[in-house]
């Protein structure tokens, strides 16, 4: 128990809280700069405010999910470190896997408080930082060149002499398609989970994720229909969060049927 | 007059982007150094420094997978997020389960086109707002950990919070599948086939985004070319 009190000590809260505060300041600076640049470029202020409102609303439920990750990891790693990892750079599914693998390699068997030592913790913390830093490394050393190349390709006139950001742009279709690919991969994995998770065509896997996705999609469809029928543009800012909330509420009842 | 205004805007946007890259690189580097230094600071405090040999061994075991997925995420998501959005998103993390859907949703709500200054501004605002909300929710959650823990971890609510990502992707799928039915149906069909017949892939879904995205982009390109030919033919 002594190790847990050290992992929850004021020093660790101060260290992790300080880094999180620094990142919050960075977010404010980037947000304010973008807002001012948008105003100077003549972008409608009300549209920018809609983006901020929609994004803030959108983020609430996933953030509560991430908070649960902090709680889950706090039993073995204390609270400050998971708080830092999941506020900055980390992602719920990565952090747990890396922490577990790191715990095994330092010889404490798995991620549990019973075998945790100071050395094991600092090694796990280092590995969690090191394993998931590659996006940051690439964006530091190649972000500018990559972004400039993308911008140049978007602005390069095509055979018809049109800039690709114009009506004939494939960029938008490509972005939408990439997102469809991303969503489809996850939804297809839920289908695969039901059908073959416990052996090919056993149909005995967990059906809850697919059911939740379908309910969220149906709720979203209702929101979209209302928005179109009533021309309620304001609904756009809340439709995703609302659909998620409906689906997650239904999950509570569906889980009882399992 | 209009030409002058466009030139001014281009110059302004160019300056903004240049400063964003400078600021972004410095801030990302600082955060990275802080994150790598923190385990050593904790080691000093605990009087037990990290075991570098064990860390290296574990990195070879699991870290290489994250190296590959980090490169893939970088290549795929920077075009979606723009310059400012990319720096912020890679600093704050949670890309697949929040930042990417959030930025795409914001872009869609205000109807901006990729590669434009509006897209750059909207993506940055979206990532900044969502990151601040996450930081705030987590800070409040940590501050109220003791009273909140029994509620959030109650067995009744547990299934709801375990399924945040399916709820998010379900809602987003409806929005995007509606206007791209053929592409969505083919990609979902092919990917389902793969996951059903090779269930071991379920554990690597984040990597399966690559073939899924590539297939969707390929299909979108074929559709784009067909539409363009149709337009040229009708002229």
CSV table of C-alpha atoms in Angstrom, one decimal:
chain,number,residue,atom,x,y,z
A,1,UNK,CA,0.0,0.0,0.0
A,2,UNK,CA,3.0,2.3,0.6
A,3,UNK,CA,3.7,2.4,-3.1
A,4,UNK,CA,0.2,3.5,-3.9
A,5,UNK,CA,0.4,6.4,-1.5
A,6,UNK,CA,3.7,7.5,-3.2
A,7,UNK,CA,2.0,7.2,-6.6
A,8,UNK,CA,-0.8,9.4,-5.3
A,9,UNK,CA,1.5,11.9,-3.6
A,10,UNK,CA,1.3,15.7,-4.0
A,11,UNK,CA,4.6,15.6,-5.9
A,12,UNK,CA,3.1,13.4,-8.7
A,13,UNK,CA,-0.1,15.5,-8.8
A,14,UNK,CA,2.0,18.6,-9.1
A,15,UNK,CA,4.2,17.1,-11.8
A,16,UNK,CA,1.4,15.6,-13.9
A,17,UNK,CA,-1.0,18.6,-13.3
A,18,UNK,CA,1.7,21.0,-14.4
A,19,UNK,CA,2.3,19.2,-17.7
A,20,UNK,CA,-1.5,19.0,-18.3
A,21,UNK,CA,-1.9,22.8,-17.5
A,22,UNK,CA,0.9,23.5,-20.0
A,23,UNK,CA,-0.9,21.5,-22.7
A,24,UNK,CA,-4.2,23.3,-21.8
A,25,UNK,CA,-2.4,26.6,-22.4
A,26,UNK,CA,-1.1,25.4,-25.8
A,27,UNK,CA,-4.8,24.5,-26.7
A,28,UNK,CA,-6.0,27.9,-25.7
A,29,UNK,CA,-3.1,29.6,-27.7
A,30,UNK,CA,-3.8,27.6,-30.8
A,31,UNK,CA,-7.6,28.1,-30.5
A,32,UNK,CA,-7.2,31.9,-30.0
A,33,UNK,CA,-4.7,32.2,-32.9
A,34,UNK,CA,-7.0,30.2,-35.2
A,35,UNK,CA,-10.1,32.3,-34.2
A,36,UNK,CA,-8.2,35.6,-34.8
A,37,UNK,CA,-6.8,34.3,-38.1
A,38,UNK,CA,-10.3,33.2,-39.1
A,39,UNK,CA,-11.7,36.7,-38.4
A,40,UNK,CA,-8.9,38.3,-40.3
A,41,UNK,CA,-9.5,36.0,-43.3
A,42,UNK,CA,-13.2,37.0,-43.3
A,43,UNK,CA,-14.6,33.7,-42.0
A,44,UNK,CA,-18.0,34.2,-40.4
A,45,UNK,CA,-17.7,34.5,-36.7
A,46,UNK,CA,-21.0,32.7,-36.1
A,47,UNK,CA,-19.7,29.7,-38.0
A,48,UNK,CA,-16.6,29.6,-35.9
A,49,UNK,CA,-18.7,29.8,-32.8
A,50,UNK,CA,-20.8,26.9,-34.1
A,51,UNK,CA,-17.6,24.8,-34.6
A,52,UNK,CA,-16.5,25.5,-31.0
A,53,UNK,CA,-19.9,24.7,-29.6
A,54,UNK,CA,-20.4,21.5,-31.6
A,55,UNK,CA,-16.8,20.3,-30.8
A,56,UNK,CA,-17.2,21.0,-27.1
A,57,UNK,CA,-20.6,19.2,-27.0
A,58,UNK,CA,-19.2,16.3,-29.1
A,59,UNK,CA,-16.3,15.8,-26.7
A,60,UNK,CA,-18.2,15.5,-23.4
A,61,UNK,CA,-19.3,11.8,-23.7
A,62,UNK,CA,-16.0,10.4,-25.1
A,63,UNK,CA,-14.2,12.4,-22.3
A,64,UNK,CA,-16.3,10.6,-19.6
A,65,UNK,CA,-15.3,7.3,-21.3
A,66,UNK,CA,-11.6,8.4,-21.1
A,67,UNK,CA,-12.2,9.3,-17.4
A,68,UNK,CA,-13.2,5.7,-16.8
A,69,UNK,CA,-9.9,4.7,-18.3
A,70,UNK,CA,-8.1,6.9,-15.7
A,71,UNK,CA,-10.2,5.3,-12.9
A,72,UNK,CA,-9.4,1.8,-14.3
A,73,UNK,CA,-5.7,2.4,-14.4
A,74,UNK,CA,-5.6,4.3,-11.1
A,75,UNK,CA,-6.0,1.0,-9.1
A,76,UNK,CA,-2.5,-0.1,-10.3
A,77,UNK,CA,-0.7,3.0,-11.3
A,78,UNK,CA,-2.1,5.6,-8.9
A,79,UNK,CA,-4.3,8.5,-10.2
A,80,UNK,CA,-1.8,11.2,-11.4
A,81,UNK,CA,0.0,9.2,-14.1
A,82,UNK,CA,-3.0,7.8,-15.9
A,83,UNK,CA,-4.6,11.3,-15.6
A,84,UNK,CA,-1.5,12.7,-17.4
A,85,UNK,CA,-1.3,10.0,-20.0
A,86,UNK,CA,-5.0,10.2,-21.0
A,87,UNK,CA,-5.2,14.0,-21.0
A,88,UNK,CA,-2.0,14.3,-23.1
A,89,UNK,CA,-1.0,12.1,-26.1
A,90,UNK,CA,-2.4,8.9,-24.9
A,91,UNK,CA,-5.4,6.9,-26.1
A,92,UNK,CA,-7.4,4.6,-23.9
A,93,UNK,CA,-6.8,1.4,-25.9
A,94,UNK,CA,-3.1,2.0,-26.3
A,95,UNK,CA,-2.3,2.9,-22.7
A,96,UNK,CA,-3.7,-0.2,-21.1
A,97,UNK,CA,-2.0,-2.5,-23.6
A,98,UNK,CA,1.4,-0.9,-23.2
A,99,UNK,CA,1.2,-0.7,-19.4
A,100,UNK,CA,0.3,-4.4,-19.3
A,101,UNK,CA,3.2,-5.4,-21.6
A,102,UNK,CA,5.6,-3.2,-19.7
A,103,UNK,CA,4.5,-4.7,-16.4
A,104,UNK,CA,5.2,-8.2,-17.8
A,105,UNK,CA,8.6,-7.2,-19.1
A,106,UNK,CA,9.8,-5.7,-15.8
A,107,UNK,CA,8.9,-9.0,-14.1
A,108,UNK,CA,5.9,-8.1,-12.0
A,109,UNK,CA,3.7,-10.5,-14.0
A,110,UNK,CA,1.0,-8.1,-14.9
A,111,UNK,CA,-0.5,-4.7,-14.2
A,112,UNK,CA,-1.4,-5.0,-10.5
A,113,UNK,CA,-0.6,-3.1,-7.4
A,114,UNK,CA,0.4,-6.2,-5.5
A,115,UNK,CA,3.7,-6.6,-7.4
A,116,UNK,CA,4.3,-2.9,-8.1
A,117,UNK,CA,7.7,-1.5,-7.1
A,118,UNK,CA,9.2,2.0,-7.6
A,119,UNK,CA,11.5,0.7,-10.4
A,120,UNK,CA,8.6,-1.2,-12.1
A,121,UNK,CA,6.5,2.0,-12.0
A,122,UNK,CA,9.1,4.3,-13.4
A,123,UNK,CA,10.0,1.8,-16.1
A,124,UNK,CA,6.3,1.3,-17.0
A,125,UNK,CA,5.9,5.1,-17.1
A,126,UNK,CA,8.9,5.5,-19.4
A,127,UNK,CA,7.7,2.8,-21.8
A,128,UNK,CA,4.2,4.3,-21.9
A,129,UNK,CA,5.8,7.6,-22.9
A,130,UNK,CA,8.3,6.1,-25.4
A,131,UNK,CA,6.0,3.7,-27.2
A,132,UNK,CA,3.3,6.3,-28.1
A,133,UNK,CA,5.5,9.3,-29.1
A,134,UNK,CA,5.9,8.6,-32.8
A,135,UNK,CA,3.1,10.8,-34.1
A,136,UNK,CA,4.7,13.7,-32.2
A,137,UNK,CA,8.2,12.9,-33.4
A,138,UNK,CA,6.9,12.8,-37.0
A,139,UNK,CA,4.9,16.0,-36.8
A,140,UNK,CA,8.0,17.8,-35.3
A,141,UNK,CA,10.4,16.7,-38.0
A,142,UNK,CA,8.2,16.2,-41.0
A,143,UNK,CA,4.9,18.0,-40.2
A,144,UNK,CA,5.7,21.2,-42.1
A,145,UNK,CA,7.1,19.5,-45.2
A,146,UNK,CA,4.1,17.0,-45.3
A,147,UNK,CA,1.5,19.8,-44.8
A,148,UNK,CA,3.1,22.0,-47.4
A,149,UNK,CA,3.2,19.1,-49.9
A,150,UNK,CA,-0.5,18.4,-49.2
A,151,UNK,CA,-1.4,22.2,-49.6
A,152,UNK,CA,0.6,22.4,-52.9
A,153,UNK,CA,-1.1,19.4,-54.3
A,154,UNK,CA,-4.6,20.8,-53.2
A,155,UNK,CA,-3.9,24.1,-54.9
A,156,UNK,CA,-2.2,22.7,-58.1
A,157,UNK,CA,-4.5,23.3,-61.1
A,158,UNK,CA,-5.9,20.1,-62.7
A,159,UNK,CA,-6.1,19.4,-66.5
A,160,UNK,CA,-9.2,21.6,-66.7
A,161,UNK,CA,-7.3,24.5,-65.1
A,162,UNK,CA,-9.3,24.4,-62.0
A,163,UNK,CA,-7.7,24.6,-58.5
A,164,UNK,CA,-8.4,21.3,-56.8
A,165,UNK,CA,-10.0,23.1,-53.9
A,166,UNK,CA,-12.7,24.2,-56.3
A,167,UNK,CA,-15.8,22.3,-57.2
A,168,UNK,CA,-13.9,19.6,-59.0
A,169,UNK,CA,-11.9,18.7,-55.9
A,170,UNK,CA,-11.2,15.1,-55.2
A,171,UNK,CA,-9.7,16.1,-51.8
A,172,UNK,CA,-13.1,16.3,-50.1
A,173,UNK,CA,-14.2,13.0,-51.5
A,174,UNK,CA,-10.9,11.4,-50.4
A,175,UNK,CA,-11.3,12.7,-46.8
A,176,UNK,CA,-14.9,11.5,-46.6
A,177,UNK,CA,-13.9,8.1,-48.1
A,178,UNK,CA,-11.1,7.8,-45.6
A,179,UNK,CA,-13.5,8.5,-42.8
A,180,UNK,CA,-16.0,5.9,-44.2
A,181,UNK,CA,-13.1,3.4,-44.3
A,182,UNK,CA,-12.2,4.2,-40.6
A,183,UNK,CA,-15.8,3.8,-39.4
A,184,UNK,CA,-16.4,0.7,-41.6
A,185,UNK,CA,-13.4,-1.1,-40.2
A,186,UNK,CA,-14.7,-0.7,-36.7
A,187,UNK,CA,-18.3,-1.6,-37.4
A,188,UNK,CA,-17.1,-4.6,-39.5
A,189,UNK,CA,-15.0,-5.7,-36.5
A,190,UNK,CA,-18.2,-5.7,-34.4
A,191,UNK,CA,-19.9,-7.9,-37.0
A,192,UNK,CA,-16.8,-10.2,-37.0
A,193,UNK,CA,-16.9,-10.3,-33.2
A,194,UNK,CA,-20.5,-11.6,-33.2
A,195,UNK,CA,-20.0,-14.2,-35.9
A,196,UNK,CA,-16.6,-15.6,-35.3
A,197,UNK,CA,-15.1,-14.3,-32.1
A,198,UNK,CA,-15.4,-17.7,-30.4
A,199,UNK,CA,-14.7,-19.8,-33.5
A,200,UNK,CA,-15.7,-19.5,-37.2
A,201,UNK,CA,-19.5,-19.0,-37.5
A,202,UNK,CA,-20.3,-19.7,-33.9
A,203,UNK,CA,-22.5,-16.6,-33.6
A,204,UNK,CA,-21.7,-16.4,-29.9
A,205,UNK,CA,-19.6,-13.3,-29.7
A,206,UNK,CA,-20.5,-10.0,-27.9
A,207,UNK,CA,-23.3,-8.4,-29.9
A,208,UNK,CA,-23.6,-5.3,-27.7
A,209,UNK,CA,-21.1,-3.1,-29.6
A,210,UNK,CA,-23.0,-3.7,-32.9
A,211,UNK,CA,-26.4,-3.1,-31.2
A,212,UNK,CA,-25.1,0.2,-29.7
A,213,UNK,CA,-23.8,1.3,-33.1
A,214,UNK,CA,-27.1,0.5,-34.8
A,215,UNK,CA,-29.1,2.3,-32.2
A,216,UNK,CA,-26.8,5.4,-32.4
A,217,UNK,CA,-27.2,5.3,-36.2
A,218,UNK,CA,-31.0,5.1,-36.0
A,219,UNK,CA,-31.1,8.0,-33.4
A,220,UNK,CA,-28.8,10.0,-35.7
A,221,UNK,CA,-31.2,9.3,-38.6
A,222,UNK,CA,-34.1,10.8,-36.6
A,223,UNK,CA,-32.0,13.9,-35.8
A,224,UNK,CA,-31.1,14.3,-39.5
A,225,UNK,CA,-34.8,13.9,-40.5
A,226,UNK,CA,-35.9,16.5,-38.0
A,227,UNK,CA,-33.1,18.9,-39.0
A,228,UNK,CA,-34.1,18.6,-42.7
A,229,UNK,CA,-37.8,18.8,-42.0
A,230,UNK,CA,-37.6,21.8,-39.7
A,231,UNK,CA,-34.5,23.3,-41.2
A,232,UNK,CA,-33.1,23.3,-37.7
A,233,UNK,CA,-29.4,23.9,-38.3
A,234,UNK,CA,-28.7,24.3,-34.6
A,235,UNK,CA,-29.4,20.6,-34.2
A,236,UNK,CA,-26.1,19.8,-36.0
A,237,UNK,CA,-24.2,20.8,-32.9
A,238,UNK,CA,-25.9,18.3,-30.7
A,239,UNK,CA,-27.0,15.4,-33.0
A,240,UNK,CA,-23.9,13.3,-32.6
A,241,UNK,CA,-23.7,13.7,-28.8
A,242,UNK,CA,-27.5,13.2,-28.5
A,243,UNK,CA,-27.4,10.0,-30.6
A,244,UNK,CA,-24.5,8.7,-28.5
A,245,UNK,CA,-26.4,9.5,-25.3
A,246,UNK,CA,-29.5,7.7,-26.5
A,247,UNK,CA,-27.5,4.6,-27.6
A,248,UNK,CA,-25.5,4.5,-24.4
A,249,UNK,CA,-28.7,4.7,-22.3
A,250,UNK,CA,-30.2,1.8,-24.3
A,251,UNK,CA,-27.0,-0.2,-23.7
A,252,UNK,CA,-27.8,-0.2,-20.0
A,253,UNK,CA,-31.1,-2.0,-20.7
A,254,UNK,CA,-29.6,-4.2,-23.4
A,255,UNK,CA,-26.8,-5.4,-21.2
A,256,UNK,CA,-29.4,-6.7,-18.8
A,257,UNK,CA,-30.7,-9.0,-21.5
A,258,UNK,CA,-27.3,-10.6,-22.1
B,1,UNK,CA,-10.4,45.3,-55.4
B,2,UNK,CA,-11.4,41.6,-55.0
B,3,UNK,CA,-8.0,40.5,-56.4
B,4,UNK,CA,-6.2,42.8,-53.8
B,5,UNK,CA,-8.3,41.3,-51.0
B,6,UNK,CA,-7.5,37.7,-52.2
B,7,UNK,CA,-3.8,38.6,-52.3
B,8,UNK,CA,-4.0,40.1,-48.8
B,9,UNK,CA,-5.7,37.0,-47.5
B,10,UNK,CA,-3.2,34.7,-49.1
B,11,UNK,CA,-0.3,36.6,-47.5
B,12,UNK,CA,-2.1,36.6,-44.2
B,13,UNK,CA,-2.8,32.9,-44.4
B,14,UNK,CA,0.8,32.2,-45.4
B,15,UNK,CA,2.1,34.1,-42.4
B,16,UNK,CA,-0.4,32.3,-40.1
B,17,UNK,CA,0.6,28.9,-41.4
B,18,UNK,CA,4.3,29.7,-41.1
B,19,UNK,CA,3.9,30.8,-37.5
B,20,UNK,CA,1.7,27.8,-36.7
B,21,UNK,CA,4.4,25.4,-37.9
B,22,UNK,CA,7.1,27.2,-35.8
B,23,UNK,CA,4.9,27.4,-32.7
B,24,UNK,CA,3.6,23.8,-33.3
B,25,UNK,CA,7.1,22.3,-33.6
B,26,UNK,CA,8.4,24.1,-30.5
B,27,UNK,CA,5.4,23.2,-28.4
B,28,UNK,CA,5.3,19.6,-29.5
B,29,UNK,CA,9.0,19.2,-28.8
B,30,UNK,CA,8.6,20.8,-25.3
B,31,UNK,CA,5.7,18.5,-24.5
B,32,UNK,CA,7.6,15.4,-25.8
B,33,UNK,CA,10.6,16.3,-23.7
B,34,UNK,CA,8.4,16.8,-20.6
B,35,UNK,CA,6.7,13.5,-21.2
B,36,UNK,CA,10.0,11.6,-21.5
B,37,UNK,CA,11.6,13.5,-18.6
B,38,UNK,CA,8.6,12.8,-16.2
B,39,UNK,CA,9.4,9.1,-15.6
B,40,UNK,CA,13.0,10.0,-14.6
B,41,UNK,CA,11.7,12.8,-12.3
B,42,UNK,CA,9.3,10.2,-10.8
B,43,UNK,CA,12.2,7.8,-10.6
B,44,UNK,CA,14.2,10.3,-8.6
B,45,UNK,CA,11.2,10.9,-6.3
B,46,UNK,CA,10.7,7.1,-5.8
B,47,UNK,CA,14.5,6.6,-5.5
B,48,UNK,CA,14.1,3.9,-8.2
B,49,UNK,CA,15.1,5.0,-11.7
B,50,UNK,CA,13.6,3.2,-14.8
B,51,UNK,CA,15.2,-0.1,-15.7
B,52,UNK,CA,16.4,0.8,-19.3
B,53,UNK,CA,17.2,-2.8,-20.2
B,54,UNK,CA,13.7,-4.0,-19.3
B,55,UNK,CA,12.2,-1.0,-21.1
B,56,UNK,CA,14.3,-1.8,-24.3
B,57,UNK,CA,13.2,-5.4,-24.2
B,58,UNK,CA,9.5,-4.4,-23.8
B,59,UNK,CA,9.8,-1.9,-26.6
B,60,UNK,CA,11.1,-4.6,-28.9
B,61,UNK,CA,8.1,-6.8,-27.8
B,62,UNK,CA,5.3,-4.3,-28.1
B,63,UNK,CA,6.7,-0.9,-29.0
B,64,UNK,CA,7.5,-1.7,-32.7
B,65,UNK,CA,3.8,-2.2,-33.3
B,66,UNK,CA,3.1,1.2,-32.0
B,67,UNK,CA,5.9,2.7,-34.2
B,68,UNK,CA,4.2,1.3,-37.3
B,69,UNK,CA,0.7,2.4,-36.2
B,70,UNK,CA,2.2,5.9,-35.3
B,71,UNK,CA,3.5,6.3,-38.8
B,72,UNK,CA,0.3,5.1,-40.3
B,73,UNK,CA,-1.8,7.5,-38.1
B,74,UNK,CA,0.5,10.4,-39.0
B,75,UNK,CA,0.2,9.8,-42.8
B,76,UNK,CA,-3.6,9.3,-42.7
B,77,UNK,CA,-4.6,11.9,-40.2
B,78,UNK,CA,-2.5,15.0,-41.0
B,79,UNK,CA,-4.4,15.6,-44.3
B,80,UNK,CA,-7.7,15.5,-42.3
B,81,UNK,CA,-6.5,17.8,-39.5
B,82,UNK,CA,-4.5,20.5,-41.3
B,83,UNK,CA,-1.3,22.0,-39.7
B,84,UNK,CA,-2.6,23.5,-36.5
B,85,UNK,CA,-5.0,20.6,-35.9
B,86,UNK,CA,-2.3,18.0,-36.4
B,87,UNK,CA,0.1,19.5,-33.8
B,88,UNK,CA,-2.7,19.8,-31.2
B,89,UNK,CA,-4.1,16.4,-32.0
B,90,UNK,CA,-0.8,14.6,-31.7
B,91,UNK,CA,0.0,16.4,-28.5
B,92,UNK,CA,-3.4,15.6,-26.9
B,93,UNK,CA,-4.0,12.1,-28.3
B,94,UNK,CA,-7.2,10.1,-28.5
B,95,UNK,CA,-7.3,10.6,-32.2
B,96,UNK,CA,-9.5,7.7,-33.4
B,97,UNK,CA,-12.0,7.8,-30.6
B,98,UNK,CA,-12.4,11.6,-30.5
B,99,UNK,CA,-10.3,14.1,-32.4
B,100,UNK,CA,-10.7,12.8,-35.9
B,101,UNK,CA,-14.6,12.3,-35.7
B,102,UNK,CA,-14.8,15.6,-34.0
B,103,UNK,CA,-12.9,17.5,-36.6
B,104,UNK,CA,-14.7,15.8,-39.5
B,105,UNK,CA,-18.1,16.6,-37.8
B,106,UNK,CA,-17.1,20.2,-37.4
B,107,UNK,CA,-16.0,20.5,-41.0
B,108,UNK,CA,-19.2,18.9,-42.1
B,109,UNK,CA,-21.4,21.2,-40.0
B,110,UNK,CA,-20.0,24.4,-41.5
B,111,UNK,CA,-19.4,22.9,-44.9
B,112,UNK,CA,-15.8,23.7,-45.6
B,113,UNK,CA,-13.6,22.1,-48.3
B,114,UNK,CA,-10.4,20.3,-47.7
B,115,UNK,CA,-7.1,22.1,-48.4
B,116,UNK,CA,-8.7,25.5,-47.8
B,117,UNK,CA,-7.8,28.1,-45.1
B,118,UNK,CA,-11.3,27.6,-43.7
B,119,UNK,CA,-10.6,23.9,-43.2
B,120,UNK,CA,-7.4,24.7,-41.4
B,121,UNK,CA,-9.1,27.2,-39.1
B,122,UNK,CA,-12.1,24.9,-38.4
B,123,UNK,CA,-10.0,21.8,-37.7
B,124,UNK,CA,-7.8,23.8,-35.3
B,125,UNK,CA,-10.7,25.3,-33.5
B,126,UNK,CA,-12.4,21.9,-33.2
B,127,UNK,CA,-9.4,20.1,-31.9
B,128,UNK,CA,-8.6,22.9,-29.4
B,129,UNK,CA,-12.2,23.0,-28.1
B,130,UNK,CA,-12.5,19.2,-27.8
B,131,UNK,CA,-9.1,18.9,-26.1
B,132,UNK,CA,-9.9,21.5,-23.6
B,133,UNK,CA,-13.2,19.8,-22.8
B,134,UNK,CA,-11.4,16.5,-22.2
B,135,UNK,CA,-8.8,18.2,-20.0
B,136,UNK,CA,-11.6,19.8,-18.0
B,137,UNK,CA,-13.7,16.7,-17.7
B,138,UNK,CA,-10.6,14.6,-16.6
B,139,UNK,CA,-9.5,17.3,-14.1
B,140,UNK,CA,-13.0,17.5,-12.6
B,141,UNK,CA,-13.2,13.7,-12.6
B,142,UNK,CA,-9.9,13.4,-10.8
B,143,UNK,CA,-10.8,16.1,-8.3
B,144,UNK,CA,-14.1,14.4,-7.6
B,145,UNK,CA,-12.7,10.9,-7.9
B,146,UNK,CA,-13.8,9.6,-4.6
B,147,UNK,CA,-17.5,10.6,-4.8
B,148,UNK,CA,-17.7,9.9,-8.6
B,149,UNK,CA,-16.0,6.5,-8.6
B,150,UNK,CA,-19.0,4.4,-7.3
B,151,UNK,CA,-21.3,6.1,-9.8
B,152,UNK,CA,-19.0,5.7,-12.8
B,153,UNK,CA,-18.0,2.2,-11.9
B,154,UNK,CA,-21.4,1.0,-11.0
B,155,UNK,CA,-22.2,-2.3,-12.8
B,156,UNK,CA,-25.4,-0.7,-14.1
B,157,UNK,CA,-23.6,2.1,-16.0
B,158,UNK,CA,-20.5,0.1,-16.9
B,159,UNK,CA,-21.8,-1.3,-20.3
B,160,UNK,CA,-22.8,2.2,-21.4
B,161,UNK,CA,-19.3,3.6,-20.8
B,162,UNK,CA,-17.6,0.5,-22.4
B,163,UNK,CA,-19.5,1.2,-25.6
B,164,UNK,CA,-18.7,4.9,-26.1
B,165,UNK,CA,-16.7,4.2,-29.3
B,166,UNK,CA,-19.4,2.0,-31.0
B,167,UNK,CA,-22.0,4.7,-30.2
B,168,UNK,CA,-19.8,7.4,-31.7
B,169,UNK,CA,-19.0,5.4,-34.9
B,170,UNK,CA,-22.7,4.3,-35.2
B,171,UNK,CA,-23.8,8.0,-35.2
B,172,UNK,CA,-21.1,9.1,-37.6
B,173,UNK,CA,-21.7,6.1,-39.9
B,174,UNK,CA,-25.3,7.1,-40.4
B,175,UNK,CA,-24.3,10.6,-41.3
B,176,UNK,CA,-21.6,9.5,-43.9
B,177,UNK,CA,-23.2,6.3,-45.2
B,178,UNK,CA,-26.4,8.2,-46.2
B,179,UNK,CA,-24.6,10.2,-48.8
B,180,UNK,CA,-22.1,7.5,-49.9
B,181,UNK,CA,-24.3,4.4,-49.9
B,182,UNK,CA,-22.5,2.3,-52.6
B,183,UNK,CA,-19.0,3.0,-51.2
B,184,UNK,CA,-20.1,2.4,-47.6
B,185,UNK,CA,-21.9,-0.9,-48.5
B,186,UNK,CA,-18.9,-2.3,-50.5
B,187,UNK,CA,-16.3,-1.3,-47.8
B,188,UNK,CA,-18.4,-2.6,-44.9
B,189,UNK,CA,-19.1,-5.8,-46.8
B,190,UNK,CA,-15.5,-6.5,-47.7
B,191,UNK,CA,-14.3,-5.6,-44.2
B,192,UNK,CA,-17.0,-7.7,-42.5
B,193,UNK,CA,-16.0,-10.7,-44.7
B,194,UNK,CA,-12.3,-10.3,-43.6
B,195,UNK,CA,-13.2,-10.0,-39.9
B,196,UNK,CA,-15.6,-13.0,-40.1
B,197,UNK,CA,-13.2,-15.3,-41.9
B,198,UNK,CA,-10.0,-14.1,-40.1
B,199,UNK,CA,-11.3,-13.3,-36.6
B,200,UNK,CA,-7.7,-12.8,-35.3
B,201,UNK,CA,-7.8,-9.4,-37.2
B,202,UNK,CA,-10.4,-8.1,-34.7
B,203,UNK,CA,-7.5,-7.4,-32.3
B,204,UNK,CA,-5.8,-5.2,-34.9
B,205,UNK,CA,-8.7,-3.1,-36.0
B,206,UNK,CA,-6.7,0.1,-35.9
B,207,UNK,CA,-4.3,-1.3,-38.4
B,208,UNK,CA,-7.2,-2.6,-40.6
B,209,UNK,CA,-8.2,1.1,-41.1
B,210,UNK,CA,-5.4,1.2,-43.7
B,211,UNK,CA,-6.9,-1.4,-46.2
B,212,UNK,CA,-10.4,-0.2,-45.4
B,213,UNK,CA,-9.5,3.5,-46.1
B,214,UNK,CA,-7.5,2.6,-49.2
B,215,UNK,CA,-10.5,0.6,-50.6
B,216,UNK,CA,-12.9,3.5,-49.8
B,217,UNK,CA,-10.6,6.1,-51.4
B,218,UNK,CA,-10.1,3.8,-54.5
B,219,UNK,CA,-13.9,3.5,-54.9
B,220,UNK,CA,-14.4,7.3,-54.3
B,221,UNK,CA,-11.8,8.0,-57.0
B,222,UNK,CA,-13.6,5.7,-59.5
B,223,UNK,CA,-16.9,7.5,-58.7
B,224,UNK,CA,-15.2,10.9,-59.0
B,225,UNK,CA,-13.7,10.1,-62.4
B,226,UNK,CA,-17.0,8.8,-63.7
B,227,UNK,CA,-18.8,11.9,-62.5
B,228,UNK,CA,-16.2,14.2,-64.1
B,229,UNK,CA,-16.4,12.3,-67.4
B,230,UNK,CA,-20.2,12.7,-67.2
B,231,UNK,CA,-19.9,16.4,-66.7
B,232,UNK,CA,-17.3,16.8,-69.5
B,233,UNK,CA,-19.6,14.8,-71.8
B,234,UNK,CA,-22.6,17.0,-71.1
B,235,UNK,CA,-20.7,20.2,-71.9
